[in-house]
JSON list of C-alpha atoms in Angstrom, two decimals:
[
{"chain": "A", "resi": 1264, "resn": "ASP", "atom": "CA", "xyz": [-7.18, -7.39, 11.80]},
{"chain": "A", "resi": 1265, "resn": "VAL", "atom": "CA", "xyz": [-8.25, -7.05, 8.20]},
{"chain": "A", "resi": 1266, "resn": "THR", "atom": "CA", "xyz": [-5.94, -8.19, 5.42]},
{"chain": "A", "resi": 1267, "resn": "GLY", "atom": "CA", "xyz": [-4.52, -5.29, 3.44]},
{"chain": "A", "resi": 1268, "resn": "ILE", "atom": "CA", "xyz": [-5.33, -2.58, 5.96]},
{"chain": "A", "resi": 1269, "resn": "PRO", "atom": "CA", "xyz": [-1.82, -2.32, 7.48]},
{"chain": "A", "resi": 1270, "resn": "GLU", "atom": "CA", "xyz": [-0.32, -1.97, 3.99]},
{"chain": "A", "resi": 1271, "resn": "VAL", "atom": "CA", "xyz": [-2.64, 0.84, 2.96]},
{"chain": "A", "resi": 1272, "resn": "VAL", "atom": "CA", "xyz": [-3.84, 2.72, 6.03]},
{"chain": "A", "resi": 1273, "resn": "ARG", "atom": "CA", "xyz": [-1.05, 4.81, 7.48]},
{"chain": "A", "resi": 1274, "resn": "ASN", "atom": "CA", "xyz": [-2.46, 6.65, 10.44]},
{"chain": "A", "resi": 1275, "resn": "GLY", "atom": "CA", "xyz": [-2.71, 10.36, 9.75]},
{"chain": "A", "resi": 1276, "resn": "ASP", "atom": "CA", "xyz": [-1.30, 9.98, 6.24]},
{"chain": "A", "resi": 1277, "resn": "THR", "atom": "CA", "xyz": [-3.66, 7.77, 4.23]},
{"chain": "A", "resi": 1278, "resn": "GLY", "atom": "CA", "xyz": [-6.38, 7.22, 6.81]},
{"chain": "A", "resi": 1279, "resn": "LEU", "atom": "CA", "xyz": [-7.20, 7.09, 10.46]},
{"chain": "A", "resi": 1280, "resn": "GLU", "atom": "CA", "xyz": [-6.69, 4.01, 12.60]},
{"chain": "A", "resi": 1281, "resn": "VAL", "atom": "CA", "xyz": [-8.88, 3.17, 15.55]},
{"chain": "A", "resi": 1282, "resn": "ALA", "atom": "CA", "xyz": [-8.65, 0.31, 18.00]},
{"chain": "A", "resi": 1283, "resn": "GLN", "atom": "CA", "xyz": [-10.72, -2.79, 17.36]},
{"chain": "A", "resi": 1284, "resn": "GLN", "atom": "CA", "xyz": [-13.91, -3.11, 19.35]},
{"chain": "A", "resi": 1285, "resn": "ASP", "atom": "CA", "xyz": [-13.85, 0.60, 20.22]},
{"chain": "A", "resi": 1286, "resn": "PRO", "atom": "CA", "xyz": [-17.02, 2.19, 18.83]},
{"chain": "A", "resi": 1287, "resn": "ALA", "atom": "CA", "xyz": [-16.35, 5.47, 20.63]},
{"chain": "A", "resi": 1288, "resn": "ALA", "atom": "CA", "xyz": [-12.97, 5.80, 18.89]},
{"chain": "A", "resi": 1289, "resn": "LEU", "atom": "CA", "xyz": [-14.56, 4.98, 15.53]},
{"chain": "A", "resi": 1290, "resn": "ALA", "atom": "CA", "xyz": [-17.29, 7.57, 16.12]},
{"chain": "A", "resi": 1291, "resn": "GLY", "atom": "CA", "xyz": [-14.64, 10.13, 17.07]},
{"chain": "A", "resi": 1292, "resn": "ALA", "atom": "CA", "xyz": [-12.62, 9.46, 13.91]},
{"chain": "A", "resi": 1293, "resn": "LEU", "atom": "CA", "xyz": [-15.73, 9.73, 11.74]},
{"chain": "A", "resi": 1294, "resn": "GLU", "atom": "CA", "xyz": [-16.77, 12.93, 13.47]},
{"chain": "A", "resi": 1295, "resn": "HIS", "atom": "CA", "xyz": [-13.29, 14.36, 12.91]},
{"chain": "A", "resi": 1296, "resn": "LEU", "atom": "CA", "xyz": [-13.52, 13.59, 9.20]},
{"chain": "A", "resi": 1297, "resn": "LEU", "atom": "CA", "xyz": [-16.99, 15.10, 8.94]},
{"chain": "A", "resi": 1298, "resn": "GLU", "atom": "CA", "xyz": [-15.77, 18.29, 10.59]},
{"chain": "A", "resi": 1299, "resn": "GLU", "atom": "CA", "xyz": [-12.51, 18.57, 8.62]},
{"chain": "A", "resi": 1300, "resn": "PRO", "atom": "CA", "xyz": [-13.18, 18.47, 4.86]},
{"chain": "A", "resi": 1301, "resn": "ASN", "atom": "CA", "xyz": [-9.59, 19.44, 4.02]},
{"chain": "A", "resi": 1302, "resn": "GLU", "atom": "CA", "xyz": [-8.33, 16.52, 6.09]},
{"chain": "A", "resi": 1303, "resn": "ARG", "atom": "CA", "xyz": [-10.70, 14.14, 4.27]},
{"chain": "A", "resi": 1304, "resn": "VAL", "atom": "CA", "xyz": [-9.39, 15.32, 0.91]},
{"chain": "A", "resi": 1305, "resn": "ARG", "atom": "CA", "xyz": [-5.75, 15.13, 2.02]},
{"chain": "A", "resi": 1306, "resn": "LEU", "atom": "CA", "xyz": [-6.13, 11.58, 3.34]},
{"chain": "A", "resi": 1307, "resn": "ALA", "atom": "CA", "xyz": [-7.99, 10.46, 0.23]},
{"chain": "A", "resi": 1308, "resn": "GLU", "atom": "CA", "xyz": [-5.42, 11.99, -2.12]},
{"chain": "A", "resi": 1309, "resn": "ASN", "atom": "CA", "xyz": [-2.54, 10.42, -0.19]},
{"chain": "A", "resi": 1310, "resn": "ALA", "atom": "CA", "xyz": [-4.27, 7.04, -0.18]},
{"chain": "A", "resi": 1311, "resn": "ARG", "atom": "CA", "xyz": [-4.93, 7.23, -3.92]},
{"chain": "A", "resi": 1312, "resn": "ARG", "atom": "CA", "xyz": [-1.30, 8.16, -4.61]},
{"chain": "A", "resi": 1313, "resn": "LEU", "atom": "CA", "xyz": [-0.07, 5.27, -2.43]},
{"chain": "A", "resi": 1314, "resn": "ILE", "atom": "CA", "xyz": [-2.28, 2.76, -4.22]},
{"chain": "A", "resi": 1315, "resn": "GLU", "atom": "CA", "xyz": [-1.32, 4.02, -7.66]},
{"chain": "A", "resi": 1316, "resn": "ASN", "atom": "CA", "xyz": [2.42, 4.01, -6.83]},
{"chain": "A", "resi": 1317, "resn": "ASP", "atom": "CA", "xyz": [2.79, 0.88, -4.72]},
{"chain": "A", "resi": 1318, "resn": "PHE", "atom": "CA", "xyz": [-0.01, -1.42, -5.81]},
{"chain": "A", "resi": 1319, "resn": "ASP", "atom": "CA", "xyz": [-0.29, -0.92, -9.56]},
{"chain": "A", "resi": 1320, "resn": "ILE", "atom": "CA", "xyz": [-0.57, -4.36, -11.20]},
{"chain": "A", "resi": 1321, "resn": "HIS", "atom": "CA", "xyz": [1.53, -3.38, -14.22]},
{"chain": "A", "resi": 1322, "resn": "THR", "atom": "CA", "xyz": [4.31, -1.83, -12.14]},
{"chain": "A", "resi": 1323, "resn": "ASN", "atom": "CA", "xyz": [4.40, -4.77, -9.75]},
{"chain": "A", "resi": 1324, "resn": "ALA", "atom": "CA", "xyz": [4.40, -7.30, -12.58]},
{"chain": "A", "resi": 1325, "resn": "ALA", "atom": "CA", "xyz": [7.33, -5.47, -14.21]},
{"chain": "A", "resi": 1326, "resn": "ARG", "atom": "CA", "xyz": [9.22, -5.44, -10.89]},
{"chain": "A", "resi": 1327, "resn": "LEU", "atom": "CA", "xyz": [8.65, -9.17, -10.41]},
{"chain": "A", "resi": 1328, "resn": "ARG", "atom": "CA", "xyz": [9.68, -9.93, -13.97]},
{"chain": "A", "resi": 1329, "resn": "ALA", "atom": "CA", "xyz": [12.91, -7.94, -13.53]},
{"chain": "A", "resi": 1330, "resn": "LEU", "atom": "CA", "xyz": [13.61, -9.77, -10.26]},
{"chain": "A", "resi": 1331, "resn": "PHE", "atom": "CA", "xyz": [12.99, -13.20, -11.81]},
{"chain": "A", "resi": 1332, "resn": "GLU", "atom": "CA", "xyz": [15.14, -12.33, -14.82]},
{"chain": "A", "resi": 1333, "resn": "SER", "atom": "CA", "xyz": [18.02, -11.15, -12.63]},
{"chain": "A", "resi": 1334, "resn": "VAL", "atom": "CA", "xyz": [17.86, -14.35, -10.57]},
{"chain": "A", "resi": 1335, "resn": "ALA", "atom": "CA", "xyz": [17.65, -16.49, -13.70]},
{"chain": "A", "resi": 1336, "resn": "GLU", "atom": "CA", "xyz": [20.66, -14.71, -15.24]},
{"chain": "A", "resi": 1337, "resn": "ARG", "atom": "CA", "xyz": [22.73, -15.44, -12.15]},
{"chain": "A", "resi": 1338, "resn": "ARG", "atom": "CA", "xyz": [21.71, -19.09, -12.09]},
{"chain": "A", "resi": 1339, "resn": "LEU", "atom": "CA", "xyz": [22.17, -19.87, -15.80]},
{"chain": "A", "resi": 1340, "resn": "PRO", "atom": "CA", "xyz": [25.96, -20.25, -15.65]},
{"chain": "A", "resi": 1341, "resn": "LEU", "atom": "CA", "xyz": [25.61, -22.69, -12.73]},
{"chain": "A", "resi": 1342, "resn": "ALA", "atom": "CA", "xyz": [23.03, -24.76, -14.58]},
{"chain": "A", "resi": 1343, "resn": "ALA", "atom": "CA", "xyz": [25.13, -24.82, -17.76]},
{"chain": "A", "resi": 1344, "resn": "GLY", "atom": "CA", "xyz": [28.23, -25.85, -15.81]},
{"chain": "A", "resi": 1345, "resn": "ALA", "atom": "CA", "xyz": [26.36, -28.61, -13.99]},
{"chain": "A", "resi": 1346, "resn": "ALA", "atom": "CA", "xyz": [25.16, -30.12, -17.27]},
{"chain": "A", "resi": 1347, "resn": "SER", "atom": "CA", "xyz": [28.74, -30.72, -18.48]}
]
């Protein structure tokens, strides 16, 4: 297993998965892509869209910041009450 592959490669949507240690399956997938240019383009476009939507550093940082702020807002009254 390679880190990051399961999050990005969605078989038939953003790429093609083949079993580990199966060179014949890998050769078949590559041959399929060589013979199907429209499929190559579709997979590449879907993969690009997935990366841009789900793995954008600015979007993810904003999501984390919003999450941290919402947790902090819920905890502030408890911390203030405990200090009294």
